[in-house]
mmCIF file of C-alpha atoms in Angstrom:
data_model
loop_
_atom_site.group_PDB
_atom_site.id
_atom_site.type_symbol
_atom_site.label_atom_id
_atom_site.label_comp_id
_atom_site.label_asym_id
_atom_site.label_seq_id
_atom_site.Cartn_x
_atom_site.Cartn_y
_atom_site.Cartn_z
ATOM 1 C CA GLN A 1 118.578 115.051 101.677
ATOM 2 C CA LEU A 2 118.909 111.738 99.913
ATOM 3 C CA GLN A 3 115.785 110.967 97.914
ATOM 4 C CA PHE A 4 114.868 107.695 96.244
ATOM 5 C CA VAL A 5 112.249 107.331 93.557
ATOM 6 C CA GLU A 6 110.521 103.958 93.370
ATOM 7 C CA SER A 7 108.266 102.648 90.662
ATOM 8 C CA GLY A 8 106.827 99.444 89.253
ATOM 9 C CA GLY A 9 104.293 98.413 91.849
ATOM 10 C CA GLY A 10 100.728 97.582 91.030
ATOM 11 C CA LEU A 11 98.029 94.945 91.027
ATOM 12 C CA VAL A 12 98.830 91.520 89.641
ATOM 13 C CA GLN A 13 97.097 88.158 89.750
ATOM 14 C CA PRO A 14 98.673 85.153 91.481
ATOM 15 C CA GLY A 15 101.447 83.699 89.371
ATOM 16 C CA GLY A 16 102.144 87.009 87.694
ATOM 17 C CA SER A 17 105.262 89.160 87.632
ATOM 18 C CA LEU A 18 106.301 92.710 88.404
ATOM 19 C CA LYS A 19 109.595 94.557 88.239
ATOM 20 C CA LEU A 20 110.333 97.278 90.755
ATOM 21 C CA SER A 21 112.838 100.072 90.214
ATOM 22 C CA CYS A 22 114.566 102.430 92.608
ATOM 23 C CA THR A 23 116.847 105.272 91.661
ATOM 24 C CA THR A 24 118.498 108.329 93.180
ATOM 25 C CA SER A 25 120.640 111.176 91.983
ATOM 26 C CA GLY A 26 122.259 111.642 95.396
ATOM 27 C CA LEU A 27 124.307 108.484 95.865
ATOM 28 C CA ARG A 28 126.398 106.182 93.728
ATOM 29 C CA PHE A 29 124.713 102.800 94.014
ATOM 30 C CA SER A 30 127.727 100.928 92.712
ATOM 31 C CA ILE A 31 129.731 101.146 95.935
ATOM 32 C CA HIS A 32 126.983 100.304 98.407
ATOM 33 C CA THR A 33 124.977 97.356 99.553
ATOM 34 C CA LEU A 34 121.384 97.968 98.487
ATOM 35 C CA ASP A 35 118.321 96.381 100.010
ATOM 36 C CA TRP A 36 114.692 95.719 99.286
ATOM 37 C CA TYR A 37 112.322 95.504 102.223
ATOM 38 C CA ARG A 38 108.608 94.985 102.365
ATOM 39 C CA GLN A 39 105.942 95.578 104.951
ATOM 40 C CA ALA A 40 102.509 94.019 104.918
ATOM 41 C CA PRO A 41 99.637 95.323 107.057
ATOM 42 C CA GLY A 42 100.069 94.305 110.673
ATOM 43 C CA LYS A 43 103.507 92.795 110.097
ATOM 44 C CA GLN A 44 107.087 93.817 110.741
ATOM 45 C CA ARG A 45 109.153 95.196 107.927
ATOM 46 C CA GLU A 46 110.928 92.277 106.267
ATOM 47 C CA LEU A 47 114.235 92.167 104.428
ATOM 48 C CA VAL A 48 113.518 90.688 101.009
ATOM 49 C CA ALA A 49 116.754 90.972 99.052
ATOM 50 C CA GLN A 50 120.217 92.491 99.117
ATOM 51 C CA ILE A 51 122.776 93.159 96.438
ATOM 52 C CA PHE A 52 126.355 93.879 97.434
ATOM 53 C CA SER A 53 128.914 96.079 95.747
ATOM 54 C CA ASN A 54 130.420 93.036 94.026
ATOM 55 C CA ASN A 55 126.921 92.118 92.726
ATOM 56 C CA ASP A 56 126.527 89.087 94.952
ATOM 57 C CA ALA A 57 122.949 88.823 96.138
ATOM 58 C CA ALA A 58 121.089 87.423 99.115
ATOM 59 C CA TYR A 59 117.381 86.704 99.556
ATOM 60 C CA GLY A 60 114.893 86.014 102.239
ATOM 61 C CA LEU A 61 113.776 82.407 102.386
ATOM 62 C CA SER A 62 110.247 83.243 101.326
ATOM 63 C CA VAL A 63 111.340 84.794 98.014
ATOM 64 C CA LYS A 64 114.729 83.297 97.130
ATOM 65 C CA ASP A 65 113.373 81.012 94.414
ATOM 66 C CA ARG A 66 111.134 83.657 92.832
ATOM 67 C CA PHE A 67 112.751 87.111 93.096
ATOM 68 C CA THR A 68 115.915 88.495 91.540
ATOM 69 C CA VAL A 69 117.680 91.667 92.644
ATOM 70 C CA SER A 70 119.953 93.503 90.230
ATOM 71 C CA ARG A 71 121.601 96.857 89.714
ATOM 72 C CA ASN A 72 122.488 98.973 86.722
ATOM 73 C CA ASN A 73 125.402 101.165 87.707
ATOM 74 C CA VAL A 74 125.271 103.283 84.562
ATOM 75 C CA TYR A 75 121.707 104.373 85.289
ATOM 76 C CA ASN A 76 122.191 104.182 89.075
ATOM 77 C CA THR A 77 119.087 102.047 89.403
ATOM 78 C CA LEU A 78 118.193 99.138 91.657
ATOM 79 C CA TYR A 79 115.699 96.521 90.460
ATOM 80 C CA LEU A 80 113.659 93.735 91.932
ATOM 81 C CA GLN A 81 112.221 91.247 89.467
ATOM 82 C CA MET A 82 109.357 89.413 91.129
ATOM 83 C CA ASN A 83 107.993 86.254 89.551
ATOM 84 C CA SER A 84 105.382 83.716 90.627
ATOM 85 C CA LEU A 85 103.771 86.289 92.864
ATOM 86 C CA GLN A 86 101.367 85.081 95.527
ATOM 87 C CA PRO A 87 98.917 86.898 97.808
ATOM 88 C CA GLU A 88 101.367 86.692 100.702
ATOM 89 C CA ASP A 89 103.721 88.904 98.695
ATOM 90 C CA THR A 90 101.244 91.760 99.016
ATOM 91 C CA ALA A 91 103.043 94.597 100.779
ATOM 92 C CA VAL A 92 104.594 97.992 100.377
ATOM 93 C CA TYR A 93 108.096 97.514 99.011
ATOM 94 C CA TYR A 94 110.924 99.864 99.961
ATOM 95 C CA CYS A 95 114.446 100.288 98.687
ATOM 96 C CA HIS A 96 117.007 100.978 101.377
ATOM 97 C CA VAL A 97 120.645 101.847 101.905
ATOM 98 C CA VAL A 98 122.839 102.588 104.902
ATOM 99 C CA TYR A 99 125.099 105.537 104.191
ATOM 100 C CA LYS A 100 127.455 107.029 106.765
ATOM 101 C CA GLY A 101 125.552 105.295 109.522
ATOM 102 C CA ASN A 102 122.155 106.591 108.416
ATOM 103 C CA ASN A 103 119.249 104.633 106.995
ATOM 104 C CA TYR A 104 117.730 105.934 103.790
ATOM 105 C CA TRP A 105 114.414 104.664 102.452
ATOM 106 C CA GLY A 106 112.433 105.008 99.298
ATOM 107 C CA GLN A 107 108.864 106.235 99.532
ATOM 108 C CA GLY A 108 107.528 102.724 99.003
ATOM 109 C CA THR A 109 105.574 101.191 96.166
ATOM 110 C CA GLN A 110 102.474 99.072 96.693
ATOM 111 C CA VAL A 111 102.396 95.528 95.352
ATOM 112 C CA THR A 112 99.033 93.800 95.517
ATOM 113 C CA VAL A 113 98.605 90.186 94.437
ATOM 114 C CA SER A 114 94.997 89.174 94.119
ATOM 115 C CA SER A 115 92.729 87.229 91.826
#
């Protein structure tokens, strides 16, 4: 099975920054669109950011001025740089890819923004 390993979550105060990472040995990231989603308690899972195979990126309106998605194809790693974090960003963050019609998800990493 395809397995993603996520890291970088944690506790940060409002206005702080975190950088999330997601990697896998089972899929070449360079040729796929890669996504970051998040899910806060009691809320639907939300698409946060996407990076396409040509490295164009798209963002949800709530994060587009604060988050940056990137990819390192040599290390087969997806990143999400999160700046100016606010309490409403608190959620479990998941990397995601659609491959051959199937959805693959990372295990999730908790981001908590609190003073």
